[in-house]
């Protein structure tokens, strides 16, 4: 799940729903905003879900807390090999949030990760992403 900014809200509900149903599959969330101290929305809920084992991984990107800006797509690339393993093993990939920049940058990073770690050329990676979308394993709710 990629949910920077207020895009994280539906994922908190999604994780709580999975918890209530007793779902056991792992969950990985990438969250980003400008400043950890003021913009880490749902931090307590996410930490609790992580402690309870519902949220398996939480990768954070606070773009203005250091000199070099770090975004969720940067965190995706940092963990590209493992992200590819999850996707190749059947994981679903959900994106919620800003359509103007974030969604495009995340989509590009996803394609790069699939191409690199899946040992595909650009056309094959694009076809793979298209199939993920057709299979409803790559879903974007961007605004």
mmCIF file of C-alpha atoms in Angstrom:
data_model
loop_
_atom_site.group_PDB
_atom_site.id
_atom_site.type_symbol
_atom_site.label_atom_id
_atom_site.label_comp_id
_atom_site.label_asym_id
_atom_site.label_seq_id
_atom_site.Cartn_x
_atom_site.Cartn_y
_atom_site.Cartn_z
ATOM 1 C CA UNK A 1 0.000 0.000 0.000
ATOM 2 C CA UNK A 2 1.250 3.441 -0.932
ATOM 3 C CA UNK A 3 -0.546 6.109 1.084
ATOM 4 C CA UNK A 4 1.288 9.385 1.471
ATOM 5 C CA UNK A 5 -0.423 12.292 3.193
ATOM 6 C CA UNK A 6 -4.147 11.894 3.698
ATOM 7 C CA UNK A 7 -4.002 8.975 1.268
ATOM 8 C CA UNK A 8 -3.147 6.817 4.283
ATOM 9 C CA UNK A 9 -6.658 7.119 5.777
ATOM 10 C CA UNK A 10 -8.361 4.394 3.725
ATOM 11 C CA UNK A 11 -5.470 2.025 4.432
ATOM 12 C CA UNK A 12 -5.926 2.389 8.185
ATOM 13 C CA UNK A 13 -9.543 1.323 7.713
ATOM 14 C CA UNK A 14 -8.476 -1.456 5.363
ATOM 15 C CA UNK A 15 -5.982 -2.813 7.901
ATOM 16 C CA UNK A 16 -8.544 -2.635 10.718
ATOM 17 C CA UNK A 17 -11.023 -4.509 8.523
ATOM 18 C CA UNK A 18 -8.439 -7.212 7.784
ATOM 19 C CA UNK A 19 -7.740 -7.454 11.501
ATOM 20 C CA UNK A 20 -11.452 -7.858 12.320
ATOM 21 C CA UNK A 21 -11.756 -10.636 9.713
ATOM 22 C CA UNK A 22 -8.693 -12.396 11.061
ATOM 23 C CA UNK A 23 -6.771 -12.164 7.792
ATOM 24 C CA UNK A 24 -3.236 -13.485 8.150
ATOM 25 C CA UNK A 25 -1.504 -12.363 4.932
ATOM 26 C CA UNK A 26 1.301 -9.807 5.368
ATOM 27 C CA UNK A 27 0.675 -6.101 4.797
ATOM 28 C CA UNK A 28 3.233 -3.463 3.826
ATOM 29 C CA UNK A 29 2.575 0.269 3.887
ATOM 30 C CA UNK A 30 4.669 3.098 2.497
ATOM 31 C CA UNK A 31 3.705 6.417 4.084
ATOM 32 C CA UNK A 32 5.179 9.818 3.416
ATOM 33 C CA UNK A 33 4.629 13.475 4.211
ATOM 34 C CA UNK A 34 6.733 16.556 4.794
ATOM 35 C CA UNK A 35 7.558 16.403 8.523
ATOM 36 C CA UNK A 36 7.378 13.450 10.899
ATOM 37 C CA UNK A 37 6.696 15.635 13.951
ATOM 38 C CA UNK A 38 3.599 17.334 12.491
ATOM 39 C CA UNK A 39 2.442 15.251 9.527
ATOM 40 C CA UNK A 40 2.600 11.590 10.575
ATOM 41 C CA UNK A 41 -1.139 10.991 10.300
ATOM 42 C CA UNK A 42 -2.527 7.963 12.179
ATOM 43 C CA UNK A 43 0.897 7.288 13.690
ATOM 44 C CA UNK A 44 -0.552 5.774 16.867
ATOM 45 C CA UNK A 45 -2.963 3.547 14.960
ATOM 46 C CA UNK A 46 -0.246 2.399 12.571
ATOM 47 C CA UNK A 47 2.187 1.678 15.393
ATOM 48 C CA UNK A 48 -0.497 -0.329 17.196
ATOM 49 C CA UNK A 49 -1.341 -2.293 14.033
ATOM 50 C CA UNK A 50 2.346 -3.004 13.594
ATOM 51 C CA UNK A 51 2.732 -4.157 17.214
ATOM 52 C CA UNK A 52 -0.283 -6.446 16.768
ATOM 53 C CA UNK A 53 1.283 -7.993 13.677
ATOM 54 C CA UNK A 54 -1.407 -6.746 11.286
ATOM 55 C CA UNK A 55 0.953 -4.291 9.584
ATOM 56 C CA UNK A 56 4.015 -6.341 8.717
ATOM 57 C CA UNK A 57 6.132 -3.484 7.359
ATOM 58 C CA UNK A 58 5.924 0.277 7.554
ATOM 59 C CA UNK A 59 8.346 2.333 5.473
ATOM 60 C CA UNK A 60 8.344 6.080 6.044
ATOM 61 C CA UNK A 61 9.456 9.002 3.906
ATOM 62 C CA UNK A 62 9.434 12.492 5.387
ATOM 63 C CA UNK A 63 10.593 14.757 2.600
ATOM 64 C CA UNK A 64 11.505 17.882 4.578
ATOM 65 C CA UNK A 65 13.166 16.366 7.655
ATOM 66 C CA UNK A 66 16.592 16.306 6.005
ATOM 67 C CA UNK A 67 18.457 18.212 3.328
ATOM 68 C CA UNK A 68 17.783 15.675 0.564
ATOM 69 C CA UNK A 69 14.087 15.113 -0.090
ATOM 70 C CA UNK A 70 12.923 11.530 0.339
ATOM 71 C CA UNK A 71 9.594 10.383 -1.078
ATOM 72 C CA UNK A 72 7.633 7.118 -0.975
ATOM 73 C CA UNK A 73 8.895 6.167 -4.446
ATOM 74 C CA UNK A 74 12.458 6.488 -3.127
ATOM 75 C CA UNK A 75 11.625 4.055 -0.326
ATOM 76 C CA UNK A 76 10.063 1.718 -2.879
ATOM 77 C CA UNK A 77 13.273 1.725 -4.906
ATOM 78 C CA UNK A 78 15.379 1.158 -1.766
ATOM 79 C CA UNK A 79 13.399 -2.014 -1.109
ATOM 80 C CA UNK A 80 12.826 -2.882 -4.756
ATOM 81 C CA UNK A 81 14.074 -6.470 -4.575
ATOM 82 C CA UNK A 82 11.766 -7.337 -1.702
ATOM 83 C CA UNK A 83 8.860 -5.380 -3.197
ATOM 84 C CA UNK A 84 9.307 -7.335 -6.425
ATOM 85 C CA UNK A 85 9.226 -10.627 -4.478
ATOM 86 C CA UNK A 86 5.942 -9.643 -2.866
ATOM 87 C CA UNK A 87 4.379 -8.630 -6.188
ATOM 88 C CA UNK A 88 5.723 -11.660 -8.038
ATOM 89 C CA UNK A 89 4.291 -13.865 -5.268
ATOM 90 C CA UNK A 90 0.787 -12.466 -5.736
ATOM 91 C CA UNK A 91 0.648 -9.306 -3.626
ATOM 92 C CA UNK A 92 -1.822 -6.578 -4.472
ATOM 93 C CA UNK A 93 -0.514 -3.037 -4.941
ATOM 94 C CA UNK A 94 -2.762 -0.159 -3.849
ATOM 95 C CA UNK A 95 -2.077 3.563 -4.245
ATOM 96 C CA UNK A 96 -4.157 6.331 -2.697
ATOM 97 C CA UNK A 97 -3.494 10.058 -2.681
ATOM 98 C CA UNK A 98 -2.265 12.840 -4.910
ATOM 99 C CA UNK A 99 -2.791 12.250 -8.632
ATOM 100 C CA UNK A 100 -0.790 15.215 -9.917
ATOM 101 C CA UNK A 101 2.706 14.022 -8.995
ATOM 102 C CA UNK A 102 2.858 11.212 -6.454
ATOM 103 C CA UNK A 103 0.765 8.687 -8.373
ATOM 104 C CA UNK A 104 2.795 9.229 -11.537
ATOM 105 C CA UNK A 105 6.103 8.972 -9.687
ATOM 106 C CA UNK A 106 4.986 5.820 -7.849
ATOM 107 C CA UNK A 107 3.807 4.255 -11.110
ATOM 108 C CA UNK A 108 7.167 4.977 -12.744
ATOM 109 C CA UNK A 109 9.039 3.535 -9.742
ATOM 110 C CA UNK A 110 6.847 0.417 -9.832
ATOM 111 C CA UNK A 111 7.607 -0.110 -13.519
ATOM 112 C CA UNK A 112 11.341 0.400 -12.919
ATOM 113 C CA UNK A 113 11.323 -2.086 -10.029
ATOM 114 C CA UNK A 114 9.469 -4.692 -12.075
ATOM 115 C CA UNK A 115 11.796 -4.225 -15.038
ATOM 116 C CA UNK A 116 14.989 -4.334 -12.977
ATOM 117 C CA UNK A 117 14.179 -7.018 -10.428
ATOM 118 C CA UNK A 118 11.949 -9.020 -12.753
ATOM 119 C CA UNK A 119 14.654 -8.928 -15.436
ATOM 120 C CA UNK A 120 12.296 -7.456 -18.042
ATOM 121 C CA UNK A 121 12.635 -4.841 -20.721
ATOM 122 C CA UNK A 122 10.415 -1.753 -20.595
ATOM 123 C CA UNK A 123 7.712 -3.227 -22.840
ATOM 124 C CA UNK A 124 7.486 -6.424 -20.785
ATOM 125 C CA UNK A 125 7.352 -4.436 -17.546
ATOM 126 C CA UNK A 126 4.563 -2.269 -18.997
ATOM 127 C CA UNK A 127 2.659 -5.414 -20.001
ATOM 128 C CA UNK A 128 3.169 -6.850 -16.513
ATOM 129 C CA UNK A 129 1.729 -3.678 -14.928
ATOM 130 C CA UNK A 130 -1.178 -3.733 -17.374
ATOM 131 C CA UNK A 131 -1.944 -7.326 -16.334
ATOM 132 C CA UNK A 132 -1.704 -6.370 -12.651
ATOM 133 C CA UNK A 133 -4.322 -3.688 -13.335
ATOM 134 C CA UNK A 134 -6.550 -6.027 -15.347
ATOM 135 C CA UNK A 135 -6.356 -8.593 -12.523
ATOM 136 C CA UNK A 136 -7.248 -5.844 -10.030
ATOM 137 C CA UNK A 137 -3.930 -6.343 -8.249
ATOM 138 C CA UNK A 138 -2.820 -2.777 -9.038
ATOM 139 C CA UNK A 139 -5.497 -0.341 -7.947
ATOM 140 C CA UNK A 140 -5.192 3.425 -7.724
ATOM 141 C CA UNK A 141 -7.566 5.769 -5.955
ATOM 142 C CA UNK A 142 -5.930 9.078 -6.748
ATOM 143 C CA UNK A 143 -7.361 12.572 -6.700
#
